[in-house]
CSV table of C-alpha atoms and ligand atoms in Angstrom, one decimal:
chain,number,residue,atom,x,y,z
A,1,UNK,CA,-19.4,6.7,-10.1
A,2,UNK,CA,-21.9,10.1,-10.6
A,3,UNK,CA,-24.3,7.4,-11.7
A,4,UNK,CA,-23.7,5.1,-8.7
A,5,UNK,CA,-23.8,8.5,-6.4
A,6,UNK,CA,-27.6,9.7,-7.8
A,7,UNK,CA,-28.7,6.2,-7.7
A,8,UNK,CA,-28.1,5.9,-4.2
A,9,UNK,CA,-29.3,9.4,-3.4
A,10,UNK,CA,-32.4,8.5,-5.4
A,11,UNK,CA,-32.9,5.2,-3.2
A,12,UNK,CA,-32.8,7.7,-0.2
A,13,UNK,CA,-35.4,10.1,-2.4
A,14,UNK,CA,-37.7,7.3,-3.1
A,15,UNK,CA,-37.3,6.0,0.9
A,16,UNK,CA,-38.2,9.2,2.4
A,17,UNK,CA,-41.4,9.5,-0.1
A,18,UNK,CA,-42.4,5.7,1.2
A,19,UNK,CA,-42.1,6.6,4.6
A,20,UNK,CA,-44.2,9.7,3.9
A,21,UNK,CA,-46.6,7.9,2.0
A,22,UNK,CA,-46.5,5.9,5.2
A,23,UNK,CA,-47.2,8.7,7.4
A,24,UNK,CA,-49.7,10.0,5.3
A,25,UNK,CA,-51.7,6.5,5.0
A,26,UNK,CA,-51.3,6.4,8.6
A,27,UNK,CA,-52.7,10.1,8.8
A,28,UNK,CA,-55.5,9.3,6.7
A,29,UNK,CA,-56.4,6.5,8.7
A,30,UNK,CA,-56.5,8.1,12.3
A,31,UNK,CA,-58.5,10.8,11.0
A,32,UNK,CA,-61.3,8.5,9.9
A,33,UNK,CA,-61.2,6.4,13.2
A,34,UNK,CA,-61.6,9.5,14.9
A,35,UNK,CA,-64.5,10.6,12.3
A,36,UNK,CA,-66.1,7.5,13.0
A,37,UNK,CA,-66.0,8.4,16.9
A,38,UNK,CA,-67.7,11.6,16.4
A,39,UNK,CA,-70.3,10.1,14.4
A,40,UNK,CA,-71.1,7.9,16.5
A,41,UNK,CA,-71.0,10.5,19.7
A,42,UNK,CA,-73.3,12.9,17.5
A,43,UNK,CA,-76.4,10.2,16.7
A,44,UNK,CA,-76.3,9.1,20.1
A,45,UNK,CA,-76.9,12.8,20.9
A,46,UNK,CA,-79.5,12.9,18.3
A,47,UNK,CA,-77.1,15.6,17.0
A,48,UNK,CA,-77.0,16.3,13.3
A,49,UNK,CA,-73.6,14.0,12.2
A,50,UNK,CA,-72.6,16.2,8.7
A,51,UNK,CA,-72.0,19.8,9.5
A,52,UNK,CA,-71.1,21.9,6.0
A,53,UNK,CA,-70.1,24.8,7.6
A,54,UNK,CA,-67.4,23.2,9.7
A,55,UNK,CA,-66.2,21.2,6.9
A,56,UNK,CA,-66.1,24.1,4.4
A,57,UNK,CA,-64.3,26.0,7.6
A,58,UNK,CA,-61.6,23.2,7.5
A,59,UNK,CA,-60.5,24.1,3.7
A,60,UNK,CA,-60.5,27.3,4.5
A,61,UNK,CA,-57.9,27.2,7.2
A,62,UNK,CA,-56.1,24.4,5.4
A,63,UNK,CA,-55.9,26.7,2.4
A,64,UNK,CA,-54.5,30.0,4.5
A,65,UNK,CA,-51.9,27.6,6.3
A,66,UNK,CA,-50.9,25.6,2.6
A,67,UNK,CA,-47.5,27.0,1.8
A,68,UNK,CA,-47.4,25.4,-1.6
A,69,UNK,CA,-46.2,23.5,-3.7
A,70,UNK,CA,-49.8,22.6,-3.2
A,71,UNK,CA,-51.9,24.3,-5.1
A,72,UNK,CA,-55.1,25.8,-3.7
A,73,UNK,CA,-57.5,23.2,-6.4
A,74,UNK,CA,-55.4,19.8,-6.0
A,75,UNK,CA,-55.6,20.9,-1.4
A,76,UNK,CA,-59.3,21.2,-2.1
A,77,UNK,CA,-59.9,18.2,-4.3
A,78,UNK,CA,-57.5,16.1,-1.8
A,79,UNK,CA,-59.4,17.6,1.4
A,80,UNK,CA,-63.0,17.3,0.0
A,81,UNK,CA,-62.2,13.3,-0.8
A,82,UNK,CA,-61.4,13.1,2.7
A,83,UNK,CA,-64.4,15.0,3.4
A,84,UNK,CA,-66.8,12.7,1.6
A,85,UNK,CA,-65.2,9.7,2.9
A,86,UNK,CA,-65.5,10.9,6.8
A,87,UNK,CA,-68.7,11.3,5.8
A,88,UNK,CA,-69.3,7.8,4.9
A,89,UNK,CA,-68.3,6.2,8.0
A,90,UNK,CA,-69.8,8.6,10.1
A,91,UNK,CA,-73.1,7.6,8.6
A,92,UNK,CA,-74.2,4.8,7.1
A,93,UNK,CA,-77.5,4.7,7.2
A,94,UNK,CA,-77.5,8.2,6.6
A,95,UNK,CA,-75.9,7.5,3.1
A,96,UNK,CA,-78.5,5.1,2.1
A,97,UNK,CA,-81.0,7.6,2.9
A,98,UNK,CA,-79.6,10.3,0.7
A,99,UNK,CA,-78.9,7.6,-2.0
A,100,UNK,CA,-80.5,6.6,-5.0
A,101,UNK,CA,-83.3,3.8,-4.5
A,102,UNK,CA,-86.6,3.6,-1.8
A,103,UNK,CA,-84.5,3.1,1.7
A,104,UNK,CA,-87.3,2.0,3.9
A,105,UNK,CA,-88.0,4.3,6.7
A,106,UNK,CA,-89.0,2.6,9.9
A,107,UNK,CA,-89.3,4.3,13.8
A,108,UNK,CA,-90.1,3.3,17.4
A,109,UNK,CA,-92.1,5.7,18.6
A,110,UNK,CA,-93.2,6.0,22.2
A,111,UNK,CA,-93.2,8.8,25.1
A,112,UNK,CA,-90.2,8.9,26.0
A,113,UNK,CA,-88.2,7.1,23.3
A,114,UNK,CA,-85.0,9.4,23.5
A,115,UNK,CA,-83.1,6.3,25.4
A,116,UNK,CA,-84.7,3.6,23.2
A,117,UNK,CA,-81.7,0.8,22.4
A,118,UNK,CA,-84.2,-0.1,19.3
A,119,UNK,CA,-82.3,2.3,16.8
A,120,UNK,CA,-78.7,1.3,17.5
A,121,UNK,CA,-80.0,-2.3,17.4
A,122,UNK,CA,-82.3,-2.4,14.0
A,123,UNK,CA,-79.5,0.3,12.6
A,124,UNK,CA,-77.0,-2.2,13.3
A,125,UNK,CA,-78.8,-5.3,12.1
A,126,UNK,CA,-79.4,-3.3,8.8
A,127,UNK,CA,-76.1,-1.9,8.0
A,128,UNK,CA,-75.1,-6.2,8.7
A,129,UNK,CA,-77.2,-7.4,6.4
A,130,UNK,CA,-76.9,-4.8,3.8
A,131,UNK,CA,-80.7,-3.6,4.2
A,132,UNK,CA,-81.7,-0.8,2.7
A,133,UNK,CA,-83.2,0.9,5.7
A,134,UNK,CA,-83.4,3.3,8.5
A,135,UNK,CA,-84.7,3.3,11.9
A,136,UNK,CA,-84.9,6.6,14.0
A,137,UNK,CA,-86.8,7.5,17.4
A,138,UNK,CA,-89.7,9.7,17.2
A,139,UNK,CA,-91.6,11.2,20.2
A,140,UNK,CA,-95.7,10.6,19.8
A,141,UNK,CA,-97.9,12.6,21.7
A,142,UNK,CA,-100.9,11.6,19.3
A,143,UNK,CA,-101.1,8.1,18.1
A,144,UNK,CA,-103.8,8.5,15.2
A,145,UNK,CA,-102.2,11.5,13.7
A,146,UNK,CA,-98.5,9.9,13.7
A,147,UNK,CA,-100.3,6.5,12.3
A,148,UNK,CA,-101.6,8.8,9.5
A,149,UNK,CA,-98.8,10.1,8.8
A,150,UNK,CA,-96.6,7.1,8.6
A,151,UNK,CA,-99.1,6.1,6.5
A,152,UNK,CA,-98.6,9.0,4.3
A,153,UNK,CA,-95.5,8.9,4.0
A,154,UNK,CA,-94.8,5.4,4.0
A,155,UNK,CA,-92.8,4.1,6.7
A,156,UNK,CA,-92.3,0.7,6.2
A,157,UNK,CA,-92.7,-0.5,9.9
A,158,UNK,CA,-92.7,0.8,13.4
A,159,UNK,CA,-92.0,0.0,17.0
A,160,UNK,CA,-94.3,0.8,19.6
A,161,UNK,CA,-93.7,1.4,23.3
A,162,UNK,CA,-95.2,3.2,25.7
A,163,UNK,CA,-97.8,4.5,26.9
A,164,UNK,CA,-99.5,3.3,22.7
A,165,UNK,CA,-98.9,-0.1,22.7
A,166,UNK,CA,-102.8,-0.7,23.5
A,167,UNK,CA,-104.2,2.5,22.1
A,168,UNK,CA,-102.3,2.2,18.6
A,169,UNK,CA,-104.8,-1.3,17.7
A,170,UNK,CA,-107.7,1.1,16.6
A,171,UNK,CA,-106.0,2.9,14.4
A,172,UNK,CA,-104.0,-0.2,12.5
A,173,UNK,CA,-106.0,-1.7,9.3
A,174,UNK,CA,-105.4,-5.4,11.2
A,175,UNK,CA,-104.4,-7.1,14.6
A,176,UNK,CA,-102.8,-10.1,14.5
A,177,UNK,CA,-105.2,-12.6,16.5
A,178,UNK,CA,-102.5,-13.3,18.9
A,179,UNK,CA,-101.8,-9.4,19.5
A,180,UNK,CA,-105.5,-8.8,20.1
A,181,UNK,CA,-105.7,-11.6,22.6
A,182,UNK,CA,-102.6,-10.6,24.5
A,183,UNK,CA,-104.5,-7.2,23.9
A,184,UNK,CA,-101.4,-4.9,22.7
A,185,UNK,CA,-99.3,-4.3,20.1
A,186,UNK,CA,-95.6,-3.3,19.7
A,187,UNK,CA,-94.6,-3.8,16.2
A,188,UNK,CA,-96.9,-2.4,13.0
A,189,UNK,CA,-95.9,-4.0,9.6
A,190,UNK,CA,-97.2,-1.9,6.1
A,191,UNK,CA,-97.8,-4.3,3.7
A,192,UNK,CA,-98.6,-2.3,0.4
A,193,UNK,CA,-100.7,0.5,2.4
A,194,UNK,CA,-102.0,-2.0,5.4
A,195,UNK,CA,-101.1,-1.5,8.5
A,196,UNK,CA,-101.0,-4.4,10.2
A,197,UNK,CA,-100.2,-5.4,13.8
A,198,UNK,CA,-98.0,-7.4,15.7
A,199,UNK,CA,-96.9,-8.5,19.3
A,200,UNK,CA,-93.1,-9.6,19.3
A,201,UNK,CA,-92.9,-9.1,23.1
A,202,UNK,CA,-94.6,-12.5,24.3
A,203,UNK,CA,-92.3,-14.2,21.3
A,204,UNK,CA,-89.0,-12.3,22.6
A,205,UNK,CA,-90.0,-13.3,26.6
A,206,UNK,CA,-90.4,-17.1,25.5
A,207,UNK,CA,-87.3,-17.0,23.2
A,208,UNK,CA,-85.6,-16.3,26.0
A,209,UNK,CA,-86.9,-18.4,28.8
A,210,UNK,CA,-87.1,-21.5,26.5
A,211,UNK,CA,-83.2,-20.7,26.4
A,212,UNK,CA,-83.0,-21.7,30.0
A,213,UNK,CA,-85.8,-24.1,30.7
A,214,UNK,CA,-88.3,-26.0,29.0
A,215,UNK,CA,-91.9,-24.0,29.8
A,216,UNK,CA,-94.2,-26.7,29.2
A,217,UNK,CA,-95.9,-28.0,32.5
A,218,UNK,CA,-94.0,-25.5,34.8
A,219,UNK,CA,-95.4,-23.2,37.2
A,220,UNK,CA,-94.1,-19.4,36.0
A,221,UNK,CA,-94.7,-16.9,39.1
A,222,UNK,CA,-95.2,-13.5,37.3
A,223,UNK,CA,-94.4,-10.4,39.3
A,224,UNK,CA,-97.0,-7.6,37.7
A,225,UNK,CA,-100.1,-7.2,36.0
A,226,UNK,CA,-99.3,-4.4,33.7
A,227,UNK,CA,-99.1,-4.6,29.4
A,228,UNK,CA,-95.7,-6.8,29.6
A,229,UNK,CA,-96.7,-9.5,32.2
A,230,UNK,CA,-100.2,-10.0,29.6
A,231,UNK,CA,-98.0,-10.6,26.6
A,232,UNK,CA,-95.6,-12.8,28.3
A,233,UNK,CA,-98.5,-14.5,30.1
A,234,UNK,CA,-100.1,-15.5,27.1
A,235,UNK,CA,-96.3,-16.9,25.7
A,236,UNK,CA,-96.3,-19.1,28.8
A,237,UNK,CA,-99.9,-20.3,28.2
A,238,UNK,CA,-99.2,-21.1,24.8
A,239,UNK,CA,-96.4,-23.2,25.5
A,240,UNK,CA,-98.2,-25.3,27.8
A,241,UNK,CA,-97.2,-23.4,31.5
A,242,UNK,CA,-99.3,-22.6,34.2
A,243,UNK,CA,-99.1,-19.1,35.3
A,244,UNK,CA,-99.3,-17.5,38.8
A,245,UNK,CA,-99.3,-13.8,39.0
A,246,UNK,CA,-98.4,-11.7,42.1
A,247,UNK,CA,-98.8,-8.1,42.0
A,248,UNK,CA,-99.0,-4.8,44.0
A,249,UNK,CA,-102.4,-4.1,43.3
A,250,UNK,CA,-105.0,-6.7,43.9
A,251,UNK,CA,-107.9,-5.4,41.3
A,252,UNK,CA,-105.4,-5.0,38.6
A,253,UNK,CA,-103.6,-8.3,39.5
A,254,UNK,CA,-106.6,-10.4,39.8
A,255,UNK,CA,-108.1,-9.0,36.2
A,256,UNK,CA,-105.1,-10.3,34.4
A,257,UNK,CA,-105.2,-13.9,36.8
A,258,UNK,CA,-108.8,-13.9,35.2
A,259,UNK,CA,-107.9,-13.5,31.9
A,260,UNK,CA,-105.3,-15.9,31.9
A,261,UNK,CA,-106.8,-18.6,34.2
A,262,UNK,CA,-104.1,-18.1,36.0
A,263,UNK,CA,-103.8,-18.0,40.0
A,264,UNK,CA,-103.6,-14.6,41.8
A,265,UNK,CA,-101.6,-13.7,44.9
A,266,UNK,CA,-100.8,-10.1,46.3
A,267,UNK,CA,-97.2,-9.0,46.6
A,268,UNK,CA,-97.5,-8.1,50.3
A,269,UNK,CA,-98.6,-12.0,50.9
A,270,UNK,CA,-96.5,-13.9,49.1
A,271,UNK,CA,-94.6,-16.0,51.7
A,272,UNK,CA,-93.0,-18.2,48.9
A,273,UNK,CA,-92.7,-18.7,45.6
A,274,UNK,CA,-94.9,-22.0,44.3
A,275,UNK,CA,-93.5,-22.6,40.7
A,276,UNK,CA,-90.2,-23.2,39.1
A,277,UNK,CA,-89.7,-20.1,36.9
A,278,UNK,CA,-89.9,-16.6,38.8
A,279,UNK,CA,-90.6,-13.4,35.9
A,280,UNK,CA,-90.2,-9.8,37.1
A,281,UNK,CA,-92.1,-7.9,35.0
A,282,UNK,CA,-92.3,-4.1,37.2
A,283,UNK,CA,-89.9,-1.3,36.9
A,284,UNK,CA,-88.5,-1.8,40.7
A,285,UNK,CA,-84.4,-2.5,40.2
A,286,UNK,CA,-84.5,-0.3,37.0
A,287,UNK,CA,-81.5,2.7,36.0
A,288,UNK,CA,-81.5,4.7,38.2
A,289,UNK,CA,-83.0,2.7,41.2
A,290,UNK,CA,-80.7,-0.3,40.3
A,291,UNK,CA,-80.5,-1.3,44.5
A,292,UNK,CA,-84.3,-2.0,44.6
A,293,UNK,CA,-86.0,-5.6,44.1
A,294,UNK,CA,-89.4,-6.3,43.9
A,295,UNK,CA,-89.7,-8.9,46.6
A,296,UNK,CA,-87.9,-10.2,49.3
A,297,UNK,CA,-84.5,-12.0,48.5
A,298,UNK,CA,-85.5,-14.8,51.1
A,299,UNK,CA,-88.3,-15.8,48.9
A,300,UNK,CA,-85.4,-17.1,46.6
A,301,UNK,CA,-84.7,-20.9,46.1
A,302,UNK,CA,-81.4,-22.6,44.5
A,303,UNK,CA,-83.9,-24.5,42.2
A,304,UNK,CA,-85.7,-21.4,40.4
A,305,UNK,CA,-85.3,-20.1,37.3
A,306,UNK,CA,-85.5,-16.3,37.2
A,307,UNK,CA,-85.6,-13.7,34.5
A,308,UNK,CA,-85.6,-9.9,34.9
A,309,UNK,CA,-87.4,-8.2,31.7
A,310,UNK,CA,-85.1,-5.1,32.7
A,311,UNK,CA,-82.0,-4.4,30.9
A,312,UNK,CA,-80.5,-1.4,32.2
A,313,UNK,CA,-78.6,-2.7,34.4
A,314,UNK,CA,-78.3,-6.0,32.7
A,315,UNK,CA,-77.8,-7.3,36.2
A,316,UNK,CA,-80.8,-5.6,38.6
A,317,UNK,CA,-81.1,-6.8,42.1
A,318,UNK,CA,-83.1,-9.4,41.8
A,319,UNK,CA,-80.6,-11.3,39.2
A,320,UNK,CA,-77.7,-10.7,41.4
A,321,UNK,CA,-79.3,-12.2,44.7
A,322,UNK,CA,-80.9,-14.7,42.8
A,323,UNK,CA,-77.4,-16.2,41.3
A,324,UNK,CA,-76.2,-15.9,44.7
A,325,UNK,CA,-78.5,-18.0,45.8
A,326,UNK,CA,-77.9,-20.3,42.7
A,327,UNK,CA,-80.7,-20.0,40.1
A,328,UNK,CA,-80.5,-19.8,37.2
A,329,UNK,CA,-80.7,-16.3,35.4
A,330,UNK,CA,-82.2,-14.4,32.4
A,331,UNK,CA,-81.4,-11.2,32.0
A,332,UNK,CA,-83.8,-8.8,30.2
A,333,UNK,CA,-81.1,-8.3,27.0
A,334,UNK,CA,-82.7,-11.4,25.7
A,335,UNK,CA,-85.9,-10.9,26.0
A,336,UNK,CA,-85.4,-7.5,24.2
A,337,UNK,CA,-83.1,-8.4,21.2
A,338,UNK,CA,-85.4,-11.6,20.7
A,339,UNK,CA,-88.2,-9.6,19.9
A,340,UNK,CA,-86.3,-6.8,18.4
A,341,UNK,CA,-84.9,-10.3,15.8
A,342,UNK,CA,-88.3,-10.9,15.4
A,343,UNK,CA,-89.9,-7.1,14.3
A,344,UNK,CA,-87.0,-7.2,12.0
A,345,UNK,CA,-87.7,-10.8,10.2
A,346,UNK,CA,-91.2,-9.7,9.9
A,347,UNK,CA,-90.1,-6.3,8.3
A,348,UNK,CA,-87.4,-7.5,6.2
A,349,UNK,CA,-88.4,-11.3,5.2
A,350,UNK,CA,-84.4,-12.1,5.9
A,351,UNK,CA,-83.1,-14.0,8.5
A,352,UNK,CA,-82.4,-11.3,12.0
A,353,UNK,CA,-78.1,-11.2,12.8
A,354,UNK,CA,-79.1,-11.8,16.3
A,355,UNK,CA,-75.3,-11.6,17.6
A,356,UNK,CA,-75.0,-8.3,15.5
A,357,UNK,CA,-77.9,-6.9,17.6
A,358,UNK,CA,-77.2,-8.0,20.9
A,359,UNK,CA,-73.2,-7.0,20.7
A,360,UNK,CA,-75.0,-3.6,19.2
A,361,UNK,CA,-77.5,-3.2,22.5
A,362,UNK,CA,-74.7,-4.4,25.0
A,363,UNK,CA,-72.1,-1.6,23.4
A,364,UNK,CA,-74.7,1.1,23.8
A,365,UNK,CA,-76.0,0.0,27.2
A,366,UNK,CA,-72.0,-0.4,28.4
A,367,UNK,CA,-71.8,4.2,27.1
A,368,UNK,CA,-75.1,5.0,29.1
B,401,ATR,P1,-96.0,-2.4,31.4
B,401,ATR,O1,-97.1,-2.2,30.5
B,401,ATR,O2,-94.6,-2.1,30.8
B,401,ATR,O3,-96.0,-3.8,32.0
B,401,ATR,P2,-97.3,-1.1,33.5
B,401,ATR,O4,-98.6,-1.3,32.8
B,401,ATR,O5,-97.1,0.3,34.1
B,401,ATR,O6,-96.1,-1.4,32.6
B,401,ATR,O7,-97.2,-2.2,34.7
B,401,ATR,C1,-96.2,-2.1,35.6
B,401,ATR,C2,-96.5,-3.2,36.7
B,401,ATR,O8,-95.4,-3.0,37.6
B,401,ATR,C3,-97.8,-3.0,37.4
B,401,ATR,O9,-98.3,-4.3,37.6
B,401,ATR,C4,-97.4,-2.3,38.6
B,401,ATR,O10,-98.2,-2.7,39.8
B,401,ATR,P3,-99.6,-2.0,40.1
B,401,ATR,O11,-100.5,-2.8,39.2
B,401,ATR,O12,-99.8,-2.2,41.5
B,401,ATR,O13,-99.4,-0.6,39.7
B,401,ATR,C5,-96.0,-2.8,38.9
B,401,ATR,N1,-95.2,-1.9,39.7
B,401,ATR,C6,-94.8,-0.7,39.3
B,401,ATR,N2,-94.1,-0.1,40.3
B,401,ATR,C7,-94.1,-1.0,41.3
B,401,ATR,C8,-93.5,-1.0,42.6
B,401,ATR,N3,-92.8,0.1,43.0
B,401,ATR,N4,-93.7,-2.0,43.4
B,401,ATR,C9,-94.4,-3.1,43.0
B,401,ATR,N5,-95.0,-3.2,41.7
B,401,ATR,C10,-94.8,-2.1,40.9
């Protein structure tokens, strides 16, 4: 009967410490989702994600509220494991970095950079694939000096943007013959100490229109003349399309018309639109002037194709009166992840998680 009694009190024992367990599991959990948050809120801050003095704080207060049975060692050892694991899901890539082995260092590096998607989506891609690397934004004043540098220190790749993408050539070891025609680069390779450039841009821009329509022997009507409708000129030319540009500026729009054989028409005159793919390639519609489009929304036919290379908002102006009208539509999120896929097969030799990295860019654009 005593026997009976304890056994069933020790049933009740063993259920209380299961639920407990339970809670604690539960605890545990919730704590590192929560971790995870912060992390995530802190790099997109640029913040610095593992803070000592807070978490040496957190003992501390833990070990002045600890009644006991606990002692003071086992609430440290149990505290400090949670510790290093919050650390590990706050930062990934930080914990290749600080890890044993040659994580390779790569950067895009532009003026401004500080909203760059490039890090969240290469990050992302990485951490995927199991990469050993890390990508981070750096702000470059001076082009040669930070090309030395990476050199000396021996990044493994970088992104450029602007205002370097034409200025960086002279200071790379090679051009790619296709970057050098288009006339820019926007992704450096270091293979064993060359640096070596690349232009991912015109591949990303007809990755994406090839998604919609077949290029070859279609009129593309390019709005702009600046560094991105000469890249993405070229793609068109290569894959066997005629190009039309139309920009604000005559001189500069009739310089890039000459260099692509390609038909010139200023924006003020265009009274319709003569081909079957339309390309913005100007700021007008970007964050923050999202109601702007660069022409007029009569201009629009059902039958046109037209891409936006912007991508914050993913739907500008232009996209949103041309599917009203019933064309077709490319947002600029394809253009950029293409070409992003493309920097990081040439960097990495491996095969780009091109769903990982657009989910990755789409996430970060929906918290701007
Ligand atoms: P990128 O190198 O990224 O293409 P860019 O060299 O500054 O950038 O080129 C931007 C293009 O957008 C230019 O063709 C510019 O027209 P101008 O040549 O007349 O300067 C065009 N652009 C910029 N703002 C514009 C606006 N408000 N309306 C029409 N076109 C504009």
């Amino acid at each position: 009967m005593t026997i009976q009694n304890s056994d069933k009190s020790l049933a009740e024992f063993r259920g209380l410490i299961d639920a407990i367990d339970a809670e604690i599991l539960e605890s545990i959990n919730q704590r590192l989702k929560i971790a995870k948050k912060i992390g995530a809120v802190k790099i997109r801050k640029g913040a610095q994600v593992i803070d000592p003095e807070r978490e040496s704080a957190l003992i501390e207060r833990l070990m002045a509220r600890n009644k006991g049975p606990l002692s003071r060692e086992s609430l440290y050892h149990i505290f400090k494991e949670i510790i290093t694991i919050s650390r590990q899901i706050q930062t990934p890539q930080l914990n290749d970095y600080l890890g044993p082995g040659a994580t390779a260092v790569y950067a895009v590096i532009g003026d401004p950079v500080s909203h760059s998607l490039s890090p969240v989506m290469h990050n992302r891609a990485f951490a995927h694939t199991g990469y050993n690397g890390v990508y981070i934004a750096l702000r470059v004043g001076d082009i040669a000096a930070a090309v030395n540098g990476f050199r000396a220190l021996g990044f493994k790749g970088i992104s450029v943007t602007i205002p370097h993408k034409v200025s960086v050539m002279d200071c790379l070891d090679e051009v790619d013959a296709r970057a050098r025609e288009i006339g820019a680069v926007n992704t450096i390779v270091n293979c064993d100490g060359r640096l070596v450039g690349y232009n991912s841009d015109y591949l990303g821009a007809v990755k994406a229109l090839a998604d919609a329509v077949d290029i070859g022997g279609k009129t593309v009507v390019i709005i702009g003349a600046g560094g991105a409708a000469r890249a993405i000129g070229f793609g068109i030319i290569r894959s066997g399309g005629r190009v039309v540009i139309i920009n604000r500026s005559p001189e500069k729009g009739e310089r890039l018309a000459e260099a692509l054989n390609a038909d010139f028409h200023p924006l003020s005159e265009v009274r319709e639109i003569e081909g079957q793919v339309l390309v913005n390639t100007t700021p007008v519609g970007m964050f923050p002037h999202a109601e702007q489009m660069p022409l007029e929304k009569n201009l629009l036919r059902p039958d046109l194709v037209v891409m936006d290379i912007i991508y914050n908002p993913l739907t500008t102006r232009l996209l949103s009166e041309a599917a009203r009208t019933g064309c077709r539509t490319i947002n600029g999120l394809s253009m950029f992840v293409y070409q992003g896929a493309f920097q990081f097969e040439l960097w990495t030799g491996e095969k780009a998680p091109l769903d990982v990295m657009k989910a990755a860019v789409e996430s970060a654009l929906q918290r701007v």
